[in-house]
Short mmCIF file of C-alpha atoms in Angstrom, two decimals:
data_model
loop_
_atom_site.label_atom_id
_atom_site.label_comp_id
_atom_site.label_asym_id
_atom_site.label_seq_id
_atom_site.Cartn_x
_atom_site.Cartn_y
_atom_site.Cartn_z
CA MET J 1 0.00 0.00 0.00
CA LYS J 2 2.82 2.40 0.85
CA SER J 3 4.61 1.74 -2.46
CA LYS J 4 1.36 2.32 -4.38
CA PHE J 5 0.85 5.66 -2.65
CA LEU J 6 4.44 6.76 -3.25
CA PHE J 7 4.18 5.87 -6.95
CA ILE J 8 1.08 8.04 -7.33
CA LEU J 9 2.48 10.88 -5.24
CA THR J 10 5.91 11.05 -6.86
CA THR J 11 4.38 10.82 -10.33
CA PHE J 12 2.07 13.72 -9.48
CA PHE J 13 4.89 15.89 -8.12
CA ALA J 14 7.22 15.05 -11.01
CA LEU J 15 4.67 16.04 -13.62
CA ASN J 16 2.87 18.76 -11.70
CA LEU J 17 4.09 21.30 -14.21
CA SER J 18 2.66 23.62 -16.81
CA PHE J 19 0.88 22.27 -19.87
CA GLY J 20 -0.98 24.77 -22.00
CA GLN J 21 -1.63 28.40 -22.77
CA THR J 22 -4.36 30.96 -22.18
CA SER J 23 -4.34 34.70 -21.64
CA CYS J 24 -4.10 33.87 -17.92
CA SER J 25 -1.03 31.63 -18.15
CA GLN J 26 1.52 30.87 -20.85
CA TYR J 27 2.33 27.44 -19.41
CA TYR J 28 -0.72 25.83 -17.79
CA PRO J 29 -3.58 23.88 -19.42
CA MET J 30 -6.68 25.99 -18.96
CA VAL J 31 -8.33 24.83 -22.20
CA ASP J 32 -11.35 22.54 -21.82
CA GLY J 33 -10.71 19.13 -23.39
CA ALA J 34 -6.90 19.44 -23.62
CA ASN J 35 -5.19 16.03 -23.39
CA PHE J 36 -1.58 15.23 -22.50
CA GLU J 37 0.15 11.85 -22.31
CA TYR J 38 3.57 11.46 -20.69
CA THR J 39 5.66 8.30 -20.78
CA SER J 40 8.24 7.68 -18.07
CA TYR J 41 11.49 5.73 -18.47
CA ASP J 42 14.15 4.28 -16.19
CA LYS J 43 17.87 5.08 -16.43
CA LYS J 44 18.30 2.50 -19.22
CA GLY J 45 15.47 3.95 -21.30
CA ASN J 46 12.98 1.19 -20.48
CA GLU J 47 9.36 2.29 -20.19
CA GLU J 48 8.13 2.56 -16.59
CA GLY J 49 4.57 3.79 -17.07
CA LYS J 50 2.26 6.44 -18.49
CA ILE J 51 0.28 9.33 -17.09
CA ASN J 52 -2.60 11.01 -18.89
CA TYR J 53 -4.07 14.41 -18.06
CA LYS J 54 -7.37 15.87 -19.29
CA VAL J 55 -8.58 19.38 -18.56
CA THR J 56 -12.28 19.75 -17.69
CA ASN J 57 -14.70 22.19 -16.05
CA VAL J 58 -12.92 25.35 -17.21
CA ASN J 59 -14.63 28.43 -15.77
CA GLY J 60 -13.95 32.16 -15.94
CA SER J 61 -12.08 34.25 -18.49
CA GLY J 62 -9.13 36.58 -18.88
CA ASP J 63 -6.97 36.65 -15.76
CA ASN J 64 -9.30 34.60 -13.56
CA ILE J 65 -9.74 30.98 -14.62
CA SER J 66 -10.34 27.74 -12.72
CA ALA J 67 -10.33 24.18 -14.03
CA THR J 68 -10.25 20.52 -13.00
CA MET J 69 -7.35 18.26 -13.99
CA VAL J 70 -8.29 14.57 -14.43
CA MET J 71 -5.25 12.34 -13.96
CA ASP J 72 -4.96 8.65 -15.00
CA ILE J 73 -1.77 6.76 -14.15
CA ALA J 74 -0.67 3.32 -15.37
CA ASP J 75 2.53 1.70 -14.08
CA LYS J 76 4.67 -0.88 -15.86
CA LYS J 77 2.82 -3.74 -14.16
CA GLY J 78 -0.49 -2.62 -15.62
CA ASN J 79 -1.87 -1.20 -12.38
CA THR J 80 -4.00 1.90 -12.92
CA TYR J 81 -4.89 4.80 -10.63
CA SER J 82 -7.16 7.77 -11.18
CA SER J 83 -7.75 11.09 -9.45
CA GLU J 84 -8.49 14.72 -10.15
CA TYR J 85 -7.46 18.03 -8.64
CA ASN J 86 -8.29 21.71 -8.99
CA ILE J 87 -6.18 24.46 -10.52
CA THR J 88 -6.73 28.23 -10.58
CA CYS J 89 -5.02 31.12 -12.33
CA ASP J 90 -5.14 34.79 -11.35
CA GLY J 91 -3.04 36.22 -14.18
CA ASN J 92 0.19 36.22 -12.17
CA ALA J 93 0.46 32.65 -10.93
CA VAL J 94 -1.18 29.25 -11.28
CA LYS J 95 -2.11 27.49 -8.02
CA VAL J 96 -2.71 23.77 -7.54
CA ASP J 97 -5.07 22.65 -4.78
CA PHE J 98 -2.96 19.81 -3.36
CA LYS J 99 -5.70 18.83 -0.89
CA SER J 100 -8.13 18.19 -3.72
CA LEU J 101 -5.72 15.52 -5.06
CA MET J 102 -6.54 13.40 -2.00
CA ASN J 103 -10.22 13.14 -2.91
CA GLU J 104 -12.58 10.28 -2.06
CA GLN J 105 -11.80 8.44 -5.31
CA MET J 106 -8.05 8.41 -4.67
CA LEU J 107 -8.40 7.49 -0.98
CA ASN J 108 -10.61 4.52 -1.89
CA GLN J 109 -7.83 3.24 -4.16
CA LEU J 110 -5.27 3.75 -1.39
CA GLY J 111 -7.19 1.88 1.29
CA GLN J 112 -8.61 4.90 3.14
CA MET J 113 -5.31 6.05 4.64
CA GLU J 114 -5.43 9.55 6.10
CA VAL J 115 -3.34 12.04 4.11
CA ASP J 116 -2.68 15.73 4.81
CA ILE J 117 -0.87 17.78 2.13
CA THR J 118 0.36 21.35 2.61
CA GLY J 119 2.97 23.46 0.90
CA THR J 120 3.96 26.26 -1.46
CA ASP J 121 3.19 25.82 -5.14
CA VAL J 122 5.91 25.74 -7.75
CA GLU J 123 5.22 28.76 -9.97
CA TRP J 124 5.96 29.35 -13.64
CA PRO J 125 6.04 33.04 -14.65
CA ASN J 126 4.48 33.97 -17.96
CA ASN J 127 7.77 35.47 -19.15
CA LEU J 128 10.93 33.35 -19.00
CA SER J 129 14.46 34.44 -19.90
CA ILE J 130 17.89 32.81 -19.86
CA GLY J 131 19.59 33.26 -16.48
CA GLN J 132 16.31 33.97 -14.67
CA ALA J 133 15.97 32.58 -11.13
CA LEU J 134 12.57 31.09 -10.28
CA PRO J 135 10.83 30.84 -6.88
CA ASP J 136 11.33 27.74 -4.73
CA GLY J 137 8.46 25.42 -3.82
CA ASN J 138 7.79 22.83 -1.15
CA VAL J 139 5.27 20.13 -0.30
CA ASN J 140 4.71 18.44 3.07
CA VAL J 141 2.82 15.14 3.27
CA LYS J 142 1.62 13.50 6.50
CA MET J 143 0.20 9.99 6.24
CA LYS J 144 -1.58 7.85 8.83
CA MET J 145 -1.43 4.31 7.50
CA GLY J 146 -3.32 2.50 10.24
CA GLY J 147 -2.58 1.74 13.86
CA ALA J 148 0.52 3.53 15.10
CA ILE J 149 2.13 3.69 11.66
CA ASN J 150 2.70 7.27 10.47
CA MET J 151 4.93 8.55 7.69
CA ASN J 152 5.94 12.10 6.83
CA MET J 153 7.52 13.32 3.62
CA ASN J 154 8.87 16.76 2.73
CA VAL J 155 9.76 17.69 -0.85
CA GLU J 156 11.53 21.00 -1.61
CA THR J 157 12.23 22.31 -5.10
CA ILE J 158 15.18 24.72 -4.89
CA ASN J 159 17.87 26.44 -6.99
CA ARG J 160 15.51 26.82 -9.96
CA LYS J 161 17.09 28.62 -12.88
CA VAL J 162 16.45 29.07 -16.62
CA GLU J 163 19.63 27.71 -18.24
CA LYS J 164 19.14 28.03 -22.01
CA LYS J 165 16.84 27.53 -25.00
CA GLU J 166 16.89 24.27 -26.94
CA SER J 167 14.85 22.44 -29.58
CA VAL J 168 13.48 19.04 -28.46
CA THR J 169 11.83 16.29 -30.52
CA THR J 170 9.50 13.70 -28.96
CA PRO J 171 6.79 11.44 -30.46
CA ALA J 172 4.42 14.41 -29.95
CA GLY J 173 6.46 16.70 -32.22
CA THR J 174 9.37 19.17 -32.23
CA PHE J 175 9.29 22.07 -29.76
CA ASP J 176 11.40 25.13 -28.94
CA CYS J 177 11.96 24.94 -25.19
CA TYR J 178 13.41 26.75 -22.23
CA VAL J 179 15.58 24.42 -20.12
CA ILE J 180 15.01 24.86 -16.39
CA TYR J 181 17.40 23.36 -13.84
CA SER J 182 16.33 22.63 -10.26
CA GLU J 183 17.18 20.46 -7.28
CA THR J 184 14.64 18.38 -5.35
CA LYS J 185 15.32 17.71 -1.67
CA THR J 186 13.28 14.80 -0.31
CA LYS J 187 13.11 13.97 3.38
CA MET J 188 11.23 10.82 4.38
CA MET J 189 11.67 8.87 7.60
CA MET J 190 15.47 8.62 8.10
CA ASN J 191 16.25 9.06 4.41
CA ASN J 192 17.35 12.45 3.00
CA GLN J 193 18.12 12.83 -0.70
CA THR J 194 18.87 15.67 -3.12
CA SER J 195 18.24 15.05 -6.83
CA PRO J 196 19.10 17.51 -9.62
CA SER J 197 16.73 17.64 -12.57
CA ARG J 198 15.99 19.52 -15.78
CA VAL J 199 12.68 20.36 -17.40
CA TRP J 200 12.19 21.35 -21.05
CA LEU J 201 9.25 23.78 -21.21
CA ALA J 202 7.56 25.01 -24.40
CA GLU J 203 5.23 28.00 -24.59
CA GLY J 204 1.70 27.01 -25.53
CA VAL J 205 2.26 23.35 -24.62
CA GLY J 206 4.15 23.17 -21.32
CA MET J 207 6.46 20.40 -20.15
CA ILE J 208 7.96 18.48 -23.07
CA LYS J 209 10.64 16.48 -21.29
CA GLN J 210 12.06 15.96 -17.81
CA GLU J 211 15.29 14.29 -16.66
CA SER J 212 16.32 13.40 -13.10
CA TYR J 213 19.94 12.74 -12.08
CA ASN J 214 21.85 11.42 -9.09
CA LYS J 215 24.21 13.70 -7.17
CA SER J 216 27.02 12.76 -9.58
CA GLY J 217 24.99 14.01 -12.53
CA LYS J 218 24.17 10.58 -13.98
CA LEU J 219 20.74 10.16 -15.57
CA MET J 220 18.42 8.12 -13.33
CA ALA J 221 14.95 8.62 -14.85
CA SER J 222 13.16 10.62 -17.52
CA SER J 223 9.73 11.36 -18.95
CA MET J 224 8.50 12.97 -22.14
CA LEU J 225 5.36 14.16 -23.84
CA THR J 226 4.24 11.39 -26.19
CA GLN J 227 0.75 12.63 -27.19
CA PHE J 228 -0.84 16.07 -27.11
CA SER J 229 -4.12 17.54 -28.31
CA LYS J 230 -6.34 20.50 -27.45
#
């Protein structure tokens, strides 16, 4: 049960990035019916799973828009998980309602464990430029897994910086991207780990590719956009 929860949670945090474009946000999917499929790979390039997003219930206009993100995850063993969460945009920043991720549907799949999520959203400004430093983000997760078993996890995203521009080709097409470097600090139980990563972000689409490395800079995992429509 714990491994199932961690798969869902880490997949959500890894891909909780920007996807589309409206007048409210250059990099978040606020278009009703938009669909995104990401495929994840291990360090050897073997497929690990897929995650599909669909944008629904878009309300508002201009600089004030809200929407629901429907998320379907399938791991390499064929297990599937589904949930949805709320996103809002005020013209300056996009906010994700982390608590809405732990809805009744998700908790039923996780065996009714009690989960409390708090934190500061990772923000993507509408205007990016090479050398620009981006705000840090953090997420705190407290889990009660039955009886006296509790588990806490803290994830910080730090040292975020726009490194360069680069063209990237995936099965979904070829995109001109900004490359954003960051470091993710994860604290869970007695285990502390810092993992560098890079995200390739395209205006009007969002995250195209992501790579995670160990502290020596060796590639450990990756994901890329494999289908896209809106």
